[in-house]
Coordinates of C-alpha atoms in Angstrom, one line a residue:
Chain E
X239 CA 55.0 22.4 2.9
X240 CA 52.7 22.0 5.9
X241 CA 52.5 18.5 6.4
X242 CA 55.8 16.0 6.0
X243 CA 56.6 13.1 4.3
X244 CA 56.1 11.1 7.6
X245 CA 52.3 13.2 8.1
X246 CA 51.1 11.9 4.7
X247 CA 52.1 8.2 5.5
X248 CA 50.4 8.6 8.8
X249 CA 47.4 9.7 7.5
X250 CA 47.3 7.2 4.4
X251 CA 47.6 4.6 7.2
X252 CA 45.1 5.9 9.2
X253 CA 42.6 5.9 6.3
X254 CA 43.8 2.1 5.0
X255 CA 43.5 1.1 8.7
X256 CA 40.0 3.0 9.3
X257 CA 38.4 1.3 5.8
X258 CA 39.5 -2.2 6.5
X259 CA 38.4 -2.0 9.9
X260 CA 35.1 -0.6 8.8
X261 CA 34.8 -3.7 6.1
X262 CA 35.5 -6.4 8.6
X263 CA 33.5 -4.9 11.3
X264 CA 30.4 -4.6 8.7
X265 CA 31.1 -8.5 7.8
X266 CA 31.6 -9.4 11.7
X267 CA 28.4 -6.9 13.0
X268 CA 25.6 -8.0 10.7
X269 CA 25.4 -11.2 12.2
X270 CA 25.8 -10.4 15.6
X271 CA 23.3 -7.3 15.6
X272 CA 20.7 -9.9 13.7
X273 CA 21.2 -12.1 16.4
X274 CA 20.6 -9.8 18.9
X275 CA 17.9 -8.1 17.2
X276 CA 16.3 -11.5 16.7
X277 CA 16.8 -14.0 20.0
X278 CA 14.6 -14.8 22.7
X279 CA 17.8 -16.6 24.3
X280 CA 19.1 -15.7 28.1
X281 CA 22.5 -14.9 26.3
X282 CA 21.5 -12.1 24.4
X283 CA 22.0 -9.3 27.4
X284 CA 25.3 -10.7 28.7
X285 CA 26.6 -10.7 24.8
X286 CA 25.0 -7.1 24.0
X287 CA 27.0 -5.9 27.2
X288 CA 30.3 -7.6 26.0
X289 CA 29.8 -6.0 22.7
X290 CA 29.0 -2.9 24.4
X291 CA 32.3 -3.1 26.5
X292 CA 34.6 -0.6 24.8
X293 CA 32.1 2.1 25.0
X294 CA 32.9 2.6 28.7
X295 CA 36.3 1.2 28.6
X296 CA 39.7 3.4 28.5
X297 CA 41.3 2.3 25.5
X298 CA 44.2 1.7 27.3
X299 CA 42.5 -1.4 29.0
X300 CA 41.4 -2.9 25.8
X301 CA 44.9 -2.1 24.3
X302 CA 46.9 -3.9 27.3
X303 CA 44.5 -7.1 27.3
X304 CA 45.1 -7.4 23.4
X305 CA 49.0 -6.8 23.8
X306 CA 49.0 -9.3 26.5
X307 CA 46.9 -12.0 24.3
X308 CA 48.6 -11.3 21.1
X309 CA 52.1 -11.5 22.7
X310 CA 54.3 -14.8 22.5
X311 CA 52.5 -16.3 25.6
X312 CA 48.9 -15.4 24.9
X313 CA 45.9 -16.9 23.3
X314 CA 46.2 -15.0 20.2
X315 CA 49.9 -15.2 19.9
X316 CA 49.9 -19.2 20.5
X317 CA 47.7 -19.5 17.8
X318 CA 49.5 -17.0 15.4
X319 CA 52.5 -18.6 16.1
X320 CA 51.6 -22.0 15.7
X321 CA 50.1 -20.9 12.2
X322 CA 53.5 -19.6 11.4
X323 CA 52.4 -16.1 11.5
X324 CA 54.6 -14.5 14.1
X325 CA 53.2 -12.4 16.7
X326 CA 50.6 -9.6 15.6
X327 CA 51.9 -7.2 18.3
X328 CA 53.3 -3.9 16.6
X329 CA 52.2 -5.2 13.5
X330 CA 49.4 -3.4 10.8
X331 CA 47.1 -6.7 11.5
X332 CA 47.6 -6.3 14.9
X333 CA 46.0 -2.6 14.6
X334 CA 43.6 -4.2 12.6
X335 CA 42.2 -6.5 15.1
X336 CA 42.5 -3.8 17.7
X337 CA 40.5 -1.7 16.1
X338 CA 37.9 -4.4 15.1
X339 CA 37.4 -4.6 19.0
X340 CA 37.5 -0.9 19.8
X341 CA 34.7 0.0 17.2
X342 CA 32.6 -3.1 17.3
X343 CA 29.7 -1.2 19.3
X344 CA 29.4 1.8 17.0
X345 CA 28.5 -0.8 14.0
X346 CA 26.5 -3.5 16.1
X347 CA 24.4 -0.9 17.5
X348 CA 22.8 0.8 14.5
X349 CA 22.5 -2.4 12.6
X350 CA 20.5 -3.8 15.8
X351 CA 18.4 -1.2 15.9
X352 CA 17.6 -0.9 12.2
X353 CA 16.9 -4.5 12.2
X354 CA 14.6 -4.2 15.4
X355 CA 12.9 -1.6 13.4
X356 CA 12.4 -3.5 10.4
X357 CA 10.3 -6.6 12.6
X358 CA 9.3 -9.9 11.7
X359 CA 6.4 -8.8 9.1
X360 CA 8.1 -8.2 5.9
X361 CA 10.3 -11.4 6.7
X362 CA 6.9 -13.3 7.1
X363 CA 5.3 -11.7 3.8
X364 CA 9.0 -12.6 1.8
X365 CA 8.5 -16.4 3.3
X366 CA 5.0 -16.6 2.1
X367 CA 6.2 -15.5 -1.5
X368 CA 8.7 -18.4 -1.4
X369 CA 12.1 -16.6 -0.3
X370 CA 14.2 -18.7 2.1
X371 CA 15.7 -16.9 4.8
X372 CA 19.0 -16.0 3.3
X373 CA 17.1 -14.8 -0.1
X374 CA 14.5 -12.9 2.4
X375 CA 17.7 -11.0 4.1
X376 CA 19.2 -10.0 1.1
X377 CA 16.2 -9.0 -0.6
X378 CA 14.0 -7.6 2.0
X379 CA 16.2 -6.9 5.3
X380 CA 19.0 -5.4 3.6
X381 CA 17.9 -3.0 1.9
X382 CA 15.1 -1.7 4.3
X383 CA 18.2 -1.6 6.8
X384 CA 20.2 0.4 4.4
X385 CA 20.4 3.9 6.5
X386 CA 21.2 1.4 9.6
X387 CA 24.5 0.2 7.5
X388 CA 25.2 3.8 6.3
X389 CA 25.4 5.1 10.0
X390 CA 27.1 2.1 11.0
X391 CA 29.8 2.1 8.3
X392 CA 30.5 6.0 8.9
X393 CA 30.5 5.8 13.0
X394 CA 33.0 2.7 12.7
X395 CA 35.2 4.3 10.2
X396 CA 35.2 7.9 12.4
X397 CA 35.5 6.0 15.7
X398 CA 38.9 3.8 14.1
X399 CA 40.4 7.1 12.6
X400 CA 39.9 8.7 16.2
X401 CA 41.5 5.8 18.1
X402 CA 44.7 6.6 20.1
X403 CA 45.1 4.6 23.1
X404 CA 44.5 1.0 21.6
X405 CA 47.1 1.9 18.7
X406 CA 49.7 3.1 21.4
X407 CA 49.4 0.2 23.6
X408 CA 49.5 -2.7 20.7
X409 CA 51.2 -1.3 17.6
X410 CA 53.6 1.3 19.4
X411 CA 54.8 4.3 17.1
X412 CA 56.5 2.6 13.8
X413 CA 56.5 5.1 10.9
X414 CA 54.7 3.5 7.8
X415 CA 53.7 0.6 9.7
X416 CA 51.7 1.4 13.0
X417 CA 52.1 5.3 13.0
X418 CA 48.6 6.4 12.7
X419 CA 47.5 10.0 12.5
X420 CA 46.4 10.5 15.9
X421 CA 49.8 9.2 17.2
X422 CA 51.6 11.3 14.9
X423 CA 50.0 14.7 16.4
X424 CA 51.2 13.1 20.1
X425 CA 54.9 12.8 18.4
X426 CA 54.9 16.4 17.2
X427 CA 53.5 17.7 20.5
X428 CA 56.0 15.9 22.2
X429 CA 59.1 17.4 19.8
X430 CA 57.6 20.8 20.6
X431 CA 56.3 21.0 16.8
X432 CA 53.2 22.6 17.7
X433 CA 52.8 24.1 13.8
X434 CA 52.8 20.4 12.5
X435 CA 50.6 19.3 15.4
X436 CA 48.2 22.1 14.2
X437 CA 48.0 20.8 10.8
X438 CA 46.9 17.4 11.7
X439 CA 44.7 18.0 14.4
X440 CA 42.7 20.6 12.3
X441 CA 42.5 18.2 9.4
X442 CA 41.4 15.7 11.7
X443 CA 38.7 18.4 13.0
X444 CA 37.7 19.2 9.8
X445 CA 37.2 15.4 8.6
X446 CA 35.1 14.5 11.7
X447 CA 33.0 17.5 11.3
X448 CA 32.2 16.8 7.5
X449 CA 31.5 13.0 8.9
X450 CA 29.4 14.3 11.4
X451 CA 27.5 16.6 9.2
X452 CA 27.1 13.9 6.3
X453 CA 25.6 11.5 9.0
X454 CA 22.9 14.1 10.5
X455 CA 21.8 15.3 7.3
X456 CA 21.5 11.6 6.1
X457 CA 19.5 11.0 8.8
X458 CA 17.0 13.6 8.4
X459 CA 16.4 12.5 4.8
X460 CA 16.3 9.1 6.1
X461 CA 13.6 9.4 8.3
X462 CA 11.4 11.1 5.6
X463 CA 11.9 8.4 3.4
X464 CA 10.8 5.8 6.0
X465 CA 7.7 8.1 6.0
X466 CA 7.3 7.4 2.8
X467 CA 7.6 3.7 3.1
X468 CA 5.1 3.3 5.6
Chain N
X280 CA -10.1 -18.2 -15.2
X281 CA -8.8 -21.7 -15.7
X282 CA -6.5 -22.5 -12.8
X283 CA -5.2 -26.4 -12.9
X284 CA -3.2 -27.4 -10.0
X285 CA 0.6 -26.4 -10.5
X286 CA 2.7 -29.0 -10.5
X287 CA 3.5 -30.5 -7.0
X288 CA 7.0 -29.4 -5.7
X289 CA 8.8 -33.0 -5.7
X290 CA 9.9 -32.6 -2.0
X291 CA 6.5 -32.5 -0.9
X292 CA 5.0 -35.8 0.2
X293 CA 1.5 -36.9 -1.1
X294 CA -1.2 -38.3 0.5
X295 CA -4.9 -39.2 -0.1
X296 CA -7.1 -36.3 0.3
X297 CA -7.5 -34.5 -3.0
X298 CA -10.5 -32.3 -3.2
X299 CA -10.1 -31.4 0.5
X300 CA -8.2 -30.0 3.4
X301 CA -7.8 -31.8 6.4
X302 CA -6.1 -30.0 9.6
X303 CA -5.1 -30.1 13.1
X304 CA -3.6 -28.0 15.0
X305 CA -2.7 -27.1 18.7
X306 CA -0.8 -24.1 19.7
X307 CA -0.1 -23.1 23.1
X308 CA 0.6 -19.8 24.2
X309 CA 0.8 -18.1 28.0
X310 CA -3.2 -17.9 28.4
X311 CA -4.4 -19.2 25.2
X312 CA -4.7 -22.5 23.8
X313 CA -6.0 -23.4 20.3
X314 CA -6.9 -26.7 19.5
X315 CA -8.8 -27.4 16.0
X316 CA -10.0 -29.9 13.8
X317 CA -11.0 -28.9 10.6
X318 CA -12.3 -30.6 7.0
X319 CA -12.8 -28.0 4.7
X320 CA -13.7 -28.4 0.8
X321 CA -10.7 -28.5 -1.5
X322 CA -12.1 -25.6 -3.3
X323 CA -14.4 -22.4 -2.6
X324 CA -14.4 -20.0 0.3
X325 CA -14.1 -21.5 3.9
X326 CA -14.6 -18.8 6.2
X327 CA -12.8 -18.9 9.8
X328 CA -15.5 -16.8 11.9
X329 CA -14.8 -15.8 15.5
X330 CA -14.7 -12.8 17.7
X331 CA -11.4 -11.6 18.3
X332 CA -9.1 -13.5 20.4
X333 CA -11.1 -16.8 19.3
X334 CA -7.4 -18.0 17.7
X335 CA -8.7 -17.4 13.7
X336 CA -5.2 -15.6 12.6
X337 CA -3.3 -18.1 14.8
X338 CA -5.0 -21.0 12.8
X339 CA -4.3 -19.1 9.6
X340 CA -0.7 -18.5 10.3
X341 CA -0.6 -22.4 11.2
X342 CA -1.9 -22.8 7.7
X343 CA 0.9 -21.0 6.0
X344 CA 3.5 -22.5 8.7
X345 CA 4.2 -19.5 9.9
X346 CA 3.8 -20.7 13.1
X347 CA 4.8 -23.9 14.2
X348 CA 1.9 -25.8 16.2
X349 CA 3.4 -27.9 19.1
X350 CA 1.3 -30.9 17.6
X351 CA -0.5 -30.7 13.9
X352 CA -1.5 -32.1 11.0
X353 CA -2.0 -30.5 7.5
X354 CA -3.1 -31.7 4.3
X355 CA -4.2 -29.7 1.1
X356 CA -5.7 -31.4 -1.8
X357 CA -3.3 -34.3 -0.8
X358 CA -0.1 -32.3 -0.3
X359 CA 1.1 -33.2 2.9
X360 CA 2.6 -29.8 4.6
X361 CA 2.7 -30.9 7.9
X362 CA 2.4 -34.3 10.1
X363 CA 4.3 -34.1 13.5
X364 CA 3.7 -37.5 14.1
X365 CA 6.2 -38.2 11.3
X366 CA 8.3 -35.1 11.9
X367 CA 7.0 -33.9 8.9
X368 CA 6.9 -29.6 8.7
X369 CA 7.0 -28.2 5.7
X370 CA 8.5 -24.3 6.2
X371 CA 6.6 -21.5 5.0
X372 CA 8.7 -20.7 2.0
X373 CA 8.4 -24.0 0.6
X374 CA 4.3 -24.2 0.7
X375 CA 2.2 -23.1 -1.9
X376 CA 0.2 -20.6 0.0
X377 CA -0.9 -17.2 -1.3
X378 CA -0.9 -15.0 2.2
X379 CA -2.8 -11.7 2.5
X380 CA -2.3 -9.8 5.6
X381 CA -4.3 -7.7 7.3
X382 CA -2.4 -4.7 6.8
X383 CA -1.1 -5.7 3.4
X384 CA 2.4 -5.7 4.4
X385 CA 3.8 -4.5 1.2
X386 CA 7.7 -4.0 0.8
X387 CA 8.5 -0.5 1.5
X388 CA 11.2 -0.2 -0.4
X389 CA 9.8 -2.0 -3.9
X390 CA 7.5 -0.2 -6.2
X391 CA 4.3 -2.2 -6.7
X392 CA 5.6 -3.9 -9.7
X393 CA 8.4 -5.0 -8.1
X394 CA 6.3 -6.3 -5.0
X395 CA 4.3 -8.1 -7.4
X396 CA 7.2 -9.6 -9.3
X397 CA 8.9 -10.7 -5.7
X398 CA 6.8 -13.8 -5.4
X399 CA 6.1 -14.5 -9.2
X400 CA 10.3 -14.6 -10.5
X401 CA 10.4 -17.2 -7.5
X402 CA 7.9 -19.4 -8.9
X403 CA 9.2 -21.6 -11.8
X404 CA 8.4 -20.3 -14.8
X405 CA 6.4 -23.8 -15.6
X406 CA 4.4 -23.7 -12.6
X407 CA 3.0 -20.5 -13.0
X408 CA -0.5 -20.0 -14.0
X409 CA -1.1 -16.4 -13.8
X410 CA 0.5 -13.6 -15.6
X411 CA 1.4 -10.4 -14.1
X412 CA -1.4 -8.6 -16.4
X413 CA -4.0 -10.9 -15.5
X414 CA -3.3 -10.1 -11.8
X415 CA -2.8 -6.8 -12.5
X416 CA -6.5 -6.6 -14.5
X417 CA -8.5 -8.6 -12.1
X418 CA -7.6 -6.5 -9.1
X419 CA -7.7 -2.9 -11.1
X420 CA -4.3 -2.3 -10.1
X421 CA -2.8 -1.0 -13.4
X422 CA -2.2 2.7 -12.7
X423 CA 0.0 1.9 -9.2
X424 CA 2.1 -0.3 -10.7
X425 CA 5.1 2.4 -10.6
X426 CA 4.0 4.2 -7.1
X427 CA 5.6 2.9 -3.8
X428 CA 3.1 1.2 -1.3
X429 CA 3.5 4.5 1.0
X430 CA 1.6 6.6 -1.5
X431 CA -1.2 4.4 -1.8
X432 CA -4.4 4.2 0.1
X433 CA -5.4 1.1 2.6
X434 CA -7.7 -0.2 -0.2
X435 CA -5.6 0.3 -3.2
X436 CA -2.5 -1.2 -0.9
X437 CA -4.8 -4.3 -0.1
X438 CA -5.3 -5.3 -3.5
X439 CA -1.9 -4.9 -4.5
X440 CA -1.3 -7.5 -1.4
X441 CA -4.0 -9.8 -3.0
X442 CA -2.6 -9.6 -6.5
X443 CA 1.1 -10.5 -5.1
X444 CA -0.3 -13.5 -3.4
X445 CA -2.1 -14.5 -6.6
X446 CA 1.0 -14.6 -8.4
X447 CA 2.9 -17.3 -6.5
X448 CA 0.1 -19.5 -8.2
X449 CA -0.9 -21.0 -4.7
X450 CA -2.5 -24.1 -4.1
X451 CA -4.3 -22.4 -1.1
X452 CA -5.2 -18.8 -0.6
X453 CA -5.0 -17.6 3.0
X454 CA -6.9 -14.2 3.8
X455 CA -6.3 -12.6 7.4
X456 CA -9.0 -10.0 7.7
X457 CA -8.3 -8.1 4.5
X458 CA -11.0 -5.4 5.3
X459 CA -10.3 -5.3 8.6
X460 CA -8.3 -2.1 8.6
X461 CA -10.6 -0.5 6.0
X462 CA -13.2 2.0 6.4
X463 CA -16.6 1.2 4.8
X464 CA -16.1 2.9 1.7
X465 CA -12.5 1.0 1.0
X466 CA -14.0 -2.0 1.9
X467 CA -16.8 -1.2 -0.8
X468 CA -13.8 -1.0 -3.1
X469 CA -12.1 -4.1 -2.4
X470 CA -15.1 -6.4 -1.6
X471 CA -16.0 -6.6 -5.5
X472 CA -12.5 -8.0 -6.1
X473 CA -12.7 -10.6 -3.2
X474 CA -16.0 -11.8 -5.4
X475 CA -14.2 -12.2 -8.4
X476 CA -11.4 -14.1 -6.9
X477 CA -14.3 -16.6 -5.6
X478 CA -15.8 -16.8 -9.1
X479 CA -12.7 -17.1 -10.9
X480 CA -10.1 -19.4 -8.7
X481 CA -10.4 -23.0 -8.9
X482 CA -8.2 -23.3 -5.8
X483 CA -9.5 -23.2 -2.1
X484 CA -9.8 -20.0 0.1
X485 CA -9.8 -19.9 3.7
X486 CA -10.8 -16.4 4.8
X487 CA -10.3 -15.0 8.4
X488 CA -13.4 -12.6 9.2
X489 CA -15.2 -11.7 12.3
X490 CA -17.7 -9.5 10.0
X491 CA -20.9 -11.3 9.6
X492 CA -21.6 -9.6 6.2
X493 CA -18.6 -10.2 4.6
X494 CA -19.0 -14.0 5.7
X495 CA -22.5 -14.2 4.2
X496 CA -21.3 -12.3 1.1
X497 CA -18.3 -14.4 0.2
X498 CA -18.3 -17.7 2.1
X499 CA -19.3 -21.2 1.0
X500 CA -18.2 -22.7 4.3
X501 CA -18.6 -21.9 7.7
X502 CA -16.3 -22.7 10.5
X503 CA -16.8 -21.1 14.0
X504 CA -14.4 -20.4 16.3
X505 CA -15.0 -19.8 20.2
X506 CA -11.9 -19.7 22.6
X507 CA -9.8 -21.5 20.5
X508 CA -12.0 -24.4 19.7
X509 CA -14.2 -25.0 16.7
X510 CA -17.8 -24.8 17.6
X511 CA -19.3 -25.5 14.2
X512 CA -18.2 -26.3 10.9
X513 CA -19.9 -26.9 7.6
X514 CA -21.5 -25.5 4.5
X515 CA -22.6 -21.8 5.2
X516 CA -26.2 -22.0 4.7
X517 CA -26.8 -24.9 7.0
X518 CA -24.3 -23.5 9.3
X519 CA -25.9 -20.2 9.9
X520 CA -29.2 -21.9 10.2
X521 CA -28.2 -24.8 12.7
X522 CA -30.6 -24.5 15.4
X523 CA -28.9 -26.3 18.1
X524 CA -26.1 -23.8 18.2
X525 CA -26.1 -20.5 20.1
X526 CA -26.6 -18.7 17.0
X527 CA -23.9 -17.6 15.0
X528 CA -24.4 -13.9 14.7
X529 CA -26.5 -13.6 17.7
X530 CA -29.1 -10.7 17.8
X531 CA -28.7 -10.9 13.9
X532 CA -29.3 -14.3 13.1
X533 CA -29.6 -14.7 9.2
X534 CA -30.2 -16.7 6.4
X535 CA -28.4 -16.8 3.1
X536 CA -30.5 -17.8 0.3
X537 CA -29.7 -18.5 -3.4
X538 CA -32.2 -17.3 -6.1
X539 CA -32.6 -16.5 -9.8
X540 CA -33.6 -13.5 -11.4
X541 CA -37.2 -13.8 -13.1
X542 CA -38.6 -10.5 -13.9
X543 CA -38.0 -7.0 -13.2
X544 CA -40.9 -4.6 -12.5
X545 CA -39.9 -1.0 -14.1
X546 CA -42.7 1.0 -12.7
X547 CA -42.3 0.0 -8.9
X548 CA -38.6 -0.6 -9.2
X549 CA -39.1 -4.1 -8.1
X550 CA -36.7 -7.3 -8.6
X551 CA -38.4 -10.9 -8.6
X552 CA -36.3 -13.8 -7.6
X553 CA -37.2 -17.6 -7.9
X554 CA -36.3 -19.6 -5.1
X555 CA -34.5 -22.6 -6.0
X556 CA -36.8 -26.3 -6.3
X557 CA -39.8 -24.0 -6.0
X558 CA -42.4 -21.7 -7.8
X559 CA -41.8 -19.2 -5.1
X560 CA -40.9 -15.7 -5.7
X561 CA -39.4 -13.0 -3.7
X562 CA -39.3 -9.1 -4.6
X563 CA -36.9 -6.8 -3.5
X564 CA -36.6 -3.1 -4.7
X565 CA -33.6 -3.3 -6.9
X566 CA -32.4 -2.0 -10.2
X567 CA -32.9 -4.5 -13.3
X568 CA -30.7 -7.5 -13.6
X569 CA -30.3 -9.9 -16.7
X570 CA -33.3 -12.5 -16.2
X571 CA -31.6 -15.8 -15.2
X572 CA -28.8 -14.1 -13.3
X573 CA -27.8 -16.0 -10.0
X574 CA -28.0 -14.1 -7.0
X575 CA -27.0 -14.3 -3.4
X576 CA -29.6 -12.6 -0.7
X577 CA -29.4 -12.3 3.0
X578 CA -32.6 -12.4 5.2
X579 CA -32.4 -11.2 8.5
X580 CA -34.5 -13.0 11.4
X581 CA -35.7 -9.7 12.7
X582 CA -37.2 -9.0 9.1
X583 CA -39.2 -12.3 9.3
X584 CA -42.5 -12.8 11.0
X585 CA -45.3 -15.9 10.8
X586 CA -49.0 -15.5 10.1
X587 CA -51.5 -18.4 10.2
X588 CA -53.2 -16.8 7.0
X589 CA -52.5 -15.0 4.0
X590 CA -52.6 -11.7 4.9
X591 CA -53.4 -10.1 1.9
X592 CA -54.0 -6.5 2.9
X593 CA -50.4 -6.4 4.6
X594 CA -47.8 -3.7 3.4
X595 CA -45.2 -6.5 3.7
X596 CA -43.9 -7.3 0.3
X597 CA -43.1 -10.7 0.5
X598 CA -45.5 -13.2 2.0
X599 CA -44.3 -16.6 1.4
X600 CA -45.5 -20.2 2.0
X601 CA -43.4 -21.9 4.6
X602 CA -43.4 -25.0 6.7
X603 CA -42.0 -25.3 10.3
X604 CA -39.0 -27.1 10.7
X605 CA -37.5 -26.2 14.2
X606 CA -36.9 -23.6 16.9
X607 CA -34.8 -22.5 19.7
X608 CA -35.4 -20.4 22.6
X609 CA -32.8 -16.8 22.7
X610 CA -31.2 -16.7 26.0
X611 CA -33.2 -13.7 27.3
X612 CA -36.4 -16.0 26.6
X613 CA -38.6 -13.3 25.3
X614 CA -38.0 -14.3 21.6
X615 CA -38.1 -17.4 19.7
X616 CA -35.9 -18.2 16.5
X617 CA -38.2 -20.6 14.1
X618 CA -36.7 -22.1 11.2
X619 CA -39.1 -22.6 8.5
X620 CA -38.9 -24.2 5.3
X621 CA -39.4 -22.0 2.3
X622 CA -39.1 -23.7 -1.3
X623 CA -35.8 -25.2 -1.4
X624 CA -34.5 -22.8 0.9
X625 CA -34.6 -22.1 4.7
X626 CA -35.3 -18.8 6.5
X627 CA -35.4 -17.8 10.3
X628 CA -38.2 -16.0 11.8
X629 CA -37.3 -14.0 15.1
X630 CA -40.7 -13.8 17.0
X631 CA -41.6 -13.1 20.7
X632 CA -42.4 -16.2 22.7
X633 CA -45.9 -14.5 23.4
X634 CA -46.7 -14.9 19.4
X635 CA -45.0 -18.4 19.3
X636 CA -47.4 -19.8 21.8
X637 CA -50.3 -17.9 20.5
X638 CA -50.0 -19.3 17.0
X639 CA -49.5 -22.4 18.8
X640 CA -46.5 -23.5 16.2
X641 CA -45.7 -27.0 15.7
X642 CA -43.0 -28.8 13.6
X643 CA -44.2 -29.7 10.3
X644 CA -46.9 -26.9 10.5
X645 CA -47.8 -25.1 7.3
X646 CA -48.1 -21.3 7.8
X647 CA -46.9 -18.1 5.9
X648 CA -43.6 -16.2 6.5
X649 CA -44.1 -12.6 6.2
X650 CA -40.4 -10.7 4.8
X651 CA -40.3 -7.1 5.2
X652 CA -36.7 -6.7 3.7
X653 CA -34.3 -8.6 1.9
X654 CA -30.7 -7.5 0.9
X655 CA -28.6 -8.6 -2.4
X656 CA -25.4 -9.8 -1.2
X657 CA -23.9 -10.8 -4.4
X658 CA -24.4 -11.9 -8.3
X659 CA -22.7 -14.8 -9.3

């Protein structure tokens, strides 16, 4: 048996974390991307820069600040304690919050690009055809931005799967709770179990390759379908 | 087609003014100000004519509510859509307008059929005044229904755009240079459909154009825009003939005349038209048309000359008794544009200042207008 029970648990947890994070990111990222694509506000650049921060910061920095703010004396910690939820550090919920911050730009940027490419014209056509703003968003913007949503979901998911530093900082290494695949590989290497590490690491390489392959082939066919639309 | 006005949206206030459109818009962009006041008839085609940058499209966008003027008032056949003095601004999606965009602007992800249904299904069934099949038939797009917009030619896209706008049963139809992006052949393909709209719809149409030909062919009412201001507004024929204006189409000054088919000379291939309120007939080379058919023709000022005698030995086809109304000098001074009354219609003659002085032309003078060529614009 190449993978231990703990390895399987780690892989399963990774996919749970990535799925939930992607779902939340699509919900949170869509309004942010829409606002960034449409606004003329002077806050556009500062907000855009904040969203992009995780692209350049070391994950340990994000993890450190999240650890502090989710701790018993931090802003998030105080809030969760007053709601009777305790603190989120070293919990799965804490990992989800960390992952949402960490993968935010990977979802917001493809969506923003897609919304900018659509422009105002289809929305104006929808308005003259009696569609209100929400109606137009769901019936015109969402279908036209579909390739952008697919890219955003794939990148958000894959990036969360590949997360290590943030997880280690705020989630630790609790089997079945916060021990994800990337951390489990680290454990195997620490304990000199290179064969085990190989199985997991190889699996990650294969997964990442398949994801990127799907993304690139989706993109090239997406391009030809945009041509049909023009 | 019978097109009774759709029931009013209860959220929209009504004001006095059925049978007309009153609009006042003030829009300020960097380097451009639109400041217009318009009174347009409540039915028929009103053309907004002007060069690019004159504010035609800005004006149309204000009608639709796509742009919100800093100050404005808009009332369409008694429905109040905007009055900034009272803080009234009905958003675009609540106005009963149909908007035809310059580049059709169809939804790329929907088939033609679903593009057409998009507006239709957002109109309560009780307010629909046109069925999908009727619009499809009117614009001749049956064979395109299952295709995606990307697979259509420019002219086909534009016809779908017009049908889509009609299917919202609008109380005002707005067309933003629907032919501008088409080549001549595609224009010829779409124009007959626009003429059908004009004849079959009871609703007002505002048509933006910078093409004198389109305006002469389609419009009943003409508004001239220059640098964001209205320089003239009135019924088409009168406005084209207004001598106090820098001539609308400048070198291409022309008159638009209505006539009725009275005869067709098979041997020479000539069609005879009688001008209104007169026994005067005009002939032009054209195939046969049914007797009694009303037609609209265009006579260019440069194709009309004046003579004091009835020159029987001329090769010019039409020699019409005329009375001088007035005249203006054309900018470069060598020419004079003379307006003459022929039966119930008026023509413009572009003659040289030299000839004008030699003939000693005066108001009310009776003379002969020689009309070298006439072109048929439309039948209705």
